[in-house]
GROMACS .gro file of C-alpha atoms in nm:
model
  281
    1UNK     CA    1  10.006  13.298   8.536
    2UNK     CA    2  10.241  13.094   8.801
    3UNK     CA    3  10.430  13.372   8.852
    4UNK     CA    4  10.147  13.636   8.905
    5UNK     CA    5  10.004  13.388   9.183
    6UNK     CA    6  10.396  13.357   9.331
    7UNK     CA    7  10.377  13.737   9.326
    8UNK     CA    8  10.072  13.722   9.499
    9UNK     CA    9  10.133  13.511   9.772
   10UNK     CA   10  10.447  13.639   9.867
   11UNK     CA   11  10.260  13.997   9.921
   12UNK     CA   12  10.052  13.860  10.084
   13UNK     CA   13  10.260  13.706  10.302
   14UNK     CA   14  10.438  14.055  10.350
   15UNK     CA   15  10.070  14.213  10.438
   16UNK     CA   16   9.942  14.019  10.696
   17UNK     CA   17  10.103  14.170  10.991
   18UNK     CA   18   9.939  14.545  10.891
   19UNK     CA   19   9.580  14.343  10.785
   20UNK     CA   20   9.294  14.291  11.023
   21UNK     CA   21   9.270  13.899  11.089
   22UNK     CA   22   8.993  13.849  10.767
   23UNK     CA   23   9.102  14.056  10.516
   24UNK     CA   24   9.383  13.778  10.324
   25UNK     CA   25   9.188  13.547  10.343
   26UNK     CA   26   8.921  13.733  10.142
   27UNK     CA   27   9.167  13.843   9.902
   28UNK     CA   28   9.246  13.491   9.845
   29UNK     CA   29   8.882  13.410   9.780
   30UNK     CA   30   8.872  13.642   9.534
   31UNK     CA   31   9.116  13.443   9.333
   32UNK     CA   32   8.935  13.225   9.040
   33UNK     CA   33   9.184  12.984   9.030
   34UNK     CA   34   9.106  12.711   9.309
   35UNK     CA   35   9.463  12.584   9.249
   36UNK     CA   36   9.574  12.907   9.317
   37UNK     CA   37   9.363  12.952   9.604
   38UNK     CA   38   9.462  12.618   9.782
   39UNK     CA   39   9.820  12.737   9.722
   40UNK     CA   40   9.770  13.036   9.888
   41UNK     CA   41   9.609  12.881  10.212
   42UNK     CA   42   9.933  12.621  10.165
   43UNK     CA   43  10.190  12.946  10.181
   44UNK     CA   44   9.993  13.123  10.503
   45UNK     CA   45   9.963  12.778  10.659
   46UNK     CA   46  10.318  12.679  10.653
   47UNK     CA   47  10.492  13.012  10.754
   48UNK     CA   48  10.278  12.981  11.079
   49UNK     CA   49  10.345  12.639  11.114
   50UNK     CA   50  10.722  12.691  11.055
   51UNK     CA   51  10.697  12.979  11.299
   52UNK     CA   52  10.487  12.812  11.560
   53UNK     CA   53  10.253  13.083  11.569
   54UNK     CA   54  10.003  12.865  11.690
   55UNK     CA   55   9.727  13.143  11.751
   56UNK     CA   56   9.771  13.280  11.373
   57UNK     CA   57   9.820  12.881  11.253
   58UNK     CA   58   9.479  12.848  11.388
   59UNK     CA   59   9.309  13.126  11.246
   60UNK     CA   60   9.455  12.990  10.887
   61UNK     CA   61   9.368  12.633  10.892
   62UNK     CA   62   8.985  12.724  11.002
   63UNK     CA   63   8.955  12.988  10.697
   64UNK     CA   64   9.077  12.678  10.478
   65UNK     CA   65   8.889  12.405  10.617
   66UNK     CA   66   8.585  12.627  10.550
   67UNK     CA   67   8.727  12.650  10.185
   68UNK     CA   68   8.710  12.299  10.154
   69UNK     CA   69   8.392  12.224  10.290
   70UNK     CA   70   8.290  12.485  10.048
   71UNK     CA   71   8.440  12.325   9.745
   72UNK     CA   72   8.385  12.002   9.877
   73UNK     CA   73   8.738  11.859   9.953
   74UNK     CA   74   8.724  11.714  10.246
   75UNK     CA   75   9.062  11.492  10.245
   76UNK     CA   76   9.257  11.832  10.224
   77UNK     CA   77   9.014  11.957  10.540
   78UNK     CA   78   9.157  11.685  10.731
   79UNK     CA   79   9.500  11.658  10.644
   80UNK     CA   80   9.507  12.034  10.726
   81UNK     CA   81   9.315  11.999  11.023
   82UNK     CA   82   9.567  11.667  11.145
   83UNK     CA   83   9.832  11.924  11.035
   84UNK     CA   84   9.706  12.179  11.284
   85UNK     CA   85   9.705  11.910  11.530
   86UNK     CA   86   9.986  11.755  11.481
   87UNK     CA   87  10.209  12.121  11.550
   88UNK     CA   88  10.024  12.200  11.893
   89UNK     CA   89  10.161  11.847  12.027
   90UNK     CA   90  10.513  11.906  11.930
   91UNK     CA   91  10.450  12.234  12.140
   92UNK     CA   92  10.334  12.014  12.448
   93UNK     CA   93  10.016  12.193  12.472
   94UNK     CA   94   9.846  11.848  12.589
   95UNK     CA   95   9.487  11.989  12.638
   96UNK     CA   96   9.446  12.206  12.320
   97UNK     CA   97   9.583  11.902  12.145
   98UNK     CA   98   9.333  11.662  12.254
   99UNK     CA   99   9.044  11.873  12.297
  100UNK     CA  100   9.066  11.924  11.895
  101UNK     CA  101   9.150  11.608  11.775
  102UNK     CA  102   8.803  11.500  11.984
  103UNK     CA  103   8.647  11.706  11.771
  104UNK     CA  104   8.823  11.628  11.480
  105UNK     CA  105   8.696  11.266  11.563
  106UNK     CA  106   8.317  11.378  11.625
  107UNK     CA  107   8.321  11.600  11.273
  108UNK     CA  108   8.424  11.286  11.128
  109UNK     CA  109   8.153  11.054  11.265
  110UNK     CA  110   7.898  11.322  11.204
  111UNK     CA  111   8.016  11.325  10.863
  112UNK     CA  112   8.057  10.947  10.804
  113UNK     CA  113   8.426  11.039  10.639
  114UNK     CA  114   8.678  10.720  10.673
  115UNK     CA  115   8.923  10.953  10.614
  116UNK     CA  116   8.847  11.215  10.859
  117UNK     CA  117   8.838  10.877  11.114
  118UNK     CA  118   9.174  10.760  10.986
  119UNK     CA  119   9.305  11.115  11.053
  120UNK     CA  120   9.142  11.121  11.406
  121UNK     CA  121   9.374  10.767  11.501
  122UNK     CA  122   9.647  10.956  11.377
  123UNK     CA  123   9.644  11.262  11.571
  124UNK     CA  124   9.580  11.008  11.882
  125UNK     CA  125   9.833  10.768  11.818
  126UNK     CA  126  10.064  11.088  11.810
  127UNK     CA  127   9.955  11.223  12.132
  128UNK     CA  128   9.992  10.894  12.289
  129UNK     CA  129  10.383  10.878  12.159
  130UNK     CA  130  10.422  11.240  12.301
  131UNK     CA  131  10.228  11.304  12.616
  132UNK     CA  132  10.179  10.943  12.754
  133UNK     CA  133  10.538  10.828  12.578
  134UNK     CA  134  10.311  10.527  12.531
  135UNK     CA  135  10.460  10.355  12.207
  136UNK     CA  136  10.221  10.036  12.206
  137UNK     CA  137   9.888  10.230  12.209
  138UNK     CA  138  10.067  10.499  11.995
  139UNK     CA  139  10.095  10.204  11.702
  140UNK     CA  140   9.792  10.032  11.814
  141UNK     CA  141   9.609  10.380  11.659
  142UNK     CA  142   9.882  10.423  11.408
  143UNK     CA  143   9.745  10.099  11.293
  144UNK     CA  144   9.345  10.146  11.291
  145UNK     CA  145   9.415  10.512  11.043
  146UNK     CA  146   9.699  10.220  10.824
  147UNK     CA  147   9.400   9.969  10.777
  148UNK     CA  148   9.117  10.247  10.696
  149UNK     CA  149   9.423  10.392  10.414
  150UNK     CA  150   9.477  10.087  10.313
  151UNK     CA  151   9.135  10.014  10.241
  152UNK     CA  152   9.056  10.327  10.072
  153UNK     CA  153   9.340  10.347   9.853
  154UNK     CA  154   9.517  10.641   9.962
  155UNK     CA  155   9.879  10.520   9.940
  156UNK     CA  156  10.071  10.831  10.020
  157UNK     CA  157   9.858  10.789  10.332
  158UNK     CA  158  10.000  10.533  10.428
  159UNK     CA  159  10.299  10.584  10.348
  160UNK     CA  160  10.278  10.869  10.609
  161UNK     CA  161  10.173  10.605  10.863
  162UNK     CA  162  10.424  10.333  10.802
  163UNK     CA  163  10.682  10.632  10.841
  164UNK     CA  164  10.603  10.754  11.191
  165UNK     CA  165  10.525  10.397  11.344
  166UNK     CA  166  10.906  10.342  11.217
  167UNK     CA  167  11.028  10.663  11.333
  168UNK     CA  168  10.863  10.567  11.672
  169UNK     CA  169  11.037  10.216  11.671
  170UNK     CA  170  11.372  10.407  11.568
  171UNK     CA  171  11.337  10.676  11.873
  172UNK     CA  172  11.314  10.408  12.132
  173UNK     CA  173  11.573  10.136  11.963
  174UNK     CA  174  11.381   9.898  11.874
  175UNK     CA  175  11.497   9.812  11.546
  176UNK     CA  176  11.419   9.450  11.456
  177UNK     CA  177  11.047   9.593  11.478
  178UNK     CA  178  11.134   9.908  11.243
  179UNK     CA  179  11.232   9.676  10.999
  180UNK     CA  180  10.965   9.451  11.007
  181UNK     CA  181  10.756   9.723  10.950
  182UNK     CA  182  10.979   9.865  10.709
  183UNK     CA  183  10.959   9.577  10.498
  184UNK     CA  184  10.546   9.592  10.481
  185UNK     CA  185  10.630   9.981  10.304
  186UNK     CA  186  10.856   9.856  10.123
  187UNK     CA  187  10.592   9.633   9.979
  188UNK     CA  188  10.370   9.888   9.957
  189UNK     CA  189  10.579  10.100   9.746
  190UNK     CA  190  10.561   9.821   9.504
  191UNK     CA  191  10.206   9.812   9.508
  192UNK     CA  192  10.214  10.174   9.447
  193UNK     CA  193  10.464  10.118   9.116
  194UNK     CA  194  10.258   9.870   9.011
  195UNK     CA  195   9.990  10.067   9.010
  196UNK     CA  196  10.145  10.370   8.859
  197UNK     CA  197  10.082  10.604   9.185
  198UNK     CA  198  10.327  10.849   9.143
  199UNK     CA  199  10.581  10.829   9.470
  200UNK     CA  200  10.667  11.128   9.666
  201UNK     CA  201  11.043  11.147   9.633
  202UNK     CA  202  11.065  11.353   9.981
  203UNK     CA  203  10.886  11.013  10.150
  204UNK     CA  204  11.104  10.723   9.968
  205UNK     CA  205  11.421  10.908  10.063
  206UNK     CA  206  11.277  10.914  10.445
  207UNK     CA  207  11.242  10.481  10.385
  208UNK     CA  208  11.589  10.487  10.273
  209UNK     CA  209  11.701  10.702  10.515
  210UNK     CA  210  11.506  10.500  10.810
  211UNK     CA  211  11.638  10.160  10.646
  212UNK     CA  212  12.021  10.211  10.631
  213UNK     CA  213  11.980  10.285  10.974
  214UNK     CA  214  11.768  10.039  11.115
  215UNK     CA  215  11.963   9.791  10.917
  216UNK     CA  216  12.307   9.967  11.066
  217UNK     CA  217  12.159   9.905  11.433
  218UNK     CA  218  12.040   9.599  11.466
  219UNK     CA  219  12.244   9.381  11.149
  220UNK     CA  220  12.607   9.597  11.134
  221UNK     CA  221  12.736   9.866  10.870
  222UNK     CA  222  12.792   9.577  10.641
  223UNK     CA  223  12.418   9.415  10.600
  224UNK     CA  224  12.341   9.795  10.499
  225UNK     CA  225  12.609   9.807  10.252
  226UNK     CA  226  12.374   9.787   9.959
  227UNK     CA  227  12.116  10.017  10.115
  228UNK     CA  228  12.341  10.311  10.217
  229UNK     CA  229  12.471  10.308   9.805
  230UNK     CA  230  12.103  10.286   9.699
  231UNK     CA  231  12.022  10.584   9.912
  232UNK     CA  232  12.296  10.775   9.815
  233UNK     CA  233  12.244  10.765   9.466
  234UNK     CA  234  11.876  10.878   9.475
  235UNK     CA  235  12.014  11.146   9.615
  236UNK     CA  236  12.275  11.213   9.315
  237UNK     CA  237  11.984  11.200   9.143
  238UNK     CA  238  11.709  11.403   9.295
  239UNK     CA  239  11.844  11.607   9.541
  240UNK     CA  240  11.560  11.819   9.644
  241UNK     CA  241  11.363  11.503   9.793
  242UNK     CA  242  11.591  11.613  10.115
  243UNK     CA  243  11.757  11.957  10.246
  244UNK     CA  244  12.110  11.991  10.290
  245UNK     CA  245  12.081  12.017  10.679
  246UNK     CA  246  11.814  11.652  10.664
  247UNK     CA  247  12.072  11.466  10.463
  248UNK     CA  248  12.371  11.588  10.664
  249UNK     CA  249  12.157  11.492  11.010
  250UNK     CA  250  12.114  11.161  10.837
  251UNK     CA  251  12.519  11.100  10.759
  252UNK     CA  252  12.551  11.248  11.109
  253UNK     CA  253  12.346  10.931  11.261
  254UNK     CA  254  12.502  10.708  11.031
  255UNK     CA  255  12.794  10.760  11.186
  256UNK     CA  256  12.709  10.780  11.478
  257UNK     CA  257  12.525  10.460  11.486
  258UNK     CA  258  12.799  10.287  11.362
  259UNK     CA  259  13.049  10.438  11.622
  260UNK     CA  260  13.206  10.631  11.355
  261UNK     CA  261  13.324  10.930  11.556
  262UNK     CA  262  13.592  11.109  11.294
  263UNK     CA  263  13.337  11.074  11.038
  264UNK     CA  264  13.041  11.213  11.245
  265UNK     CA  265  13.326  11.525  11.332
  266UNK     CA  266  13.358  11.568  10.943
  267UNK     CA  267  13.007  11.582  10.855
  268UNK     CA  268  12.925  11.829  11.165
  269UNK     CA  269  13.223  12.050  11.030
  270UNK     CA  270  13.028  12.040  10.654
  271UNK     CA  271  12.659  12.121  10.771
  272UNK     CA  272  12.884  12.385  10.977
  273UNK     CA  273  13.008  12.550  10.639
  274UNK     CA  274  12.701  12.462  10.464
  275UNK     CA  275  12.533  12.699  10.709
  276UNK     CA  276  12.806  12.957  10.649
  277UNK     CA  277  12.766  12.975  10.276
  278UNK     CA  278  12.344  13.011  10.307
  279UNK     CA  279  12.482  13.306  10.611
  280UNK     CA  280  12.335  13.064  10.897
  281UNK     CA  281  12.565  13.126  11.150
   0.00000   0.00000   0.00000
């Protein structure tokens, strides 16, 4: 049965440039299976997200957030609605940006959702880091959707949250702050093992990732002794919760962070080959 709906969605896939703009997402409908359904919206959504086919990424996310309302899942309407969001601002289209996440925002109020709220303060908090390059009210909202998370339980979340406010501190070197903040996810994760909330491996290996480098910046290579061997052995042990061309970026900032130039030469020179063997360059 997996594999029929793998088939499916990658002929799908293959169809859509000779379809009319309706006729996938009917097909999909006609699916039983709502896992298989969601999955398919998930495939069409993320090759025109990859793509930046805004127009077609658009067209997509609408057909699934009417899904949703439909089947009444309205935390994957939002997240695929922030989603939608989210990829027009790293395309600098300011006003199509902010125009939806207002009405992102007034669905939410009309609906009385606290997540659909907490996913409105995200997309704002990210078009204040991008457009305004305004990193206090960028956290200040980054902050409103982590308490509303928070209080509703939804720890991968806020995970997501804690991750980008420390990315933001990271971008603009302010690393005592990254790991301040760092350390309140890091308590979160416990909460989230105590708990028995299964962690997403691709998200703790961004927290490593984010604290051997913060730690490298502001405390020296040796205060993030410990955390650079913890991080590499999660990835001895679960390498898919990073791609070859993430975790060589990350060894590449390592070293560069540290000054490290002959190292950051070698690992350029292996994402180089890595590329060759995939036929990337």
């Amino acid at each position: 049965m997996m594999r029929t709906a793998c088939y499916f969605v990658l002929w799908l896939l293959s169809s859509l440039a000779v379809w009319g703009t309706n006729k996938p997402f009917e097909d999909i409908e006609s699916l039983k299976d709502p896992k298989q359904i969601a999955d398919s919206y998930s495939a069409i959504i993320s090759r025109y997200y990859n793509s930046g086919d805004i127009d077609s990424l658009k067209i997509a996310t609408y057909a699934y957030m009417d899904w949703c309302i439909s089947n009444n899942r309205e935390e994957a309407k939002y997240q695929s609605w922030r989603q939608y969001i989210q990829r027009m601002t790293e395309k600098g289209m300011q006003d199509e940006s902010i125009k939806e996440t207002a009405l992102l925002q007034k669905d939410a109020e009309k609906n009385h959702s606290k997540y659909g709220l907490a996913s409105s303060e995200m997309c704002i908090g990210y078009n204040h880091r991008v457009f305004g390059n305004n990193l206090d009210l960028c956290v200040e909202y980054y902050d409103r959707a982590l308490v509303l998370f928070e209080e509703m339980a939804n720890y991968d979340d806020a995970f997501v949250v804690y991750l980008n406010i420390i990315q933001a501190y990271l971008a603009t070197s302010e690393y005592a702050k990254a790991i301040t903040h760092l350390g309140h996810l890091d308590h979160l994760i416990k909460v989230m093992q105590e708990k028995d909330h299964k962690l997403q491996s691709n998200l703790l290996m961004k927290f490593y990732q984010f604290r051997v480098i913060a730690t490298i910046a502001d405390k020296g290579k040796n205060a993030a002794k410990k955390y650079i061997s913890e991080t590499d052995a999660f990835y001895e042990k679960d390498n898919s919760s990073a791609t070859k061309e993430s975790w060589f970026g990350y060894k590449i900032l390592c070293a560069r962070t540290m000054g490290n130039w002959s190292e950051v030469l070698l690992y350029l020179d292996s994402l180089q080959s890595y590329h060759k063997t995939i036929g990337a360059c």
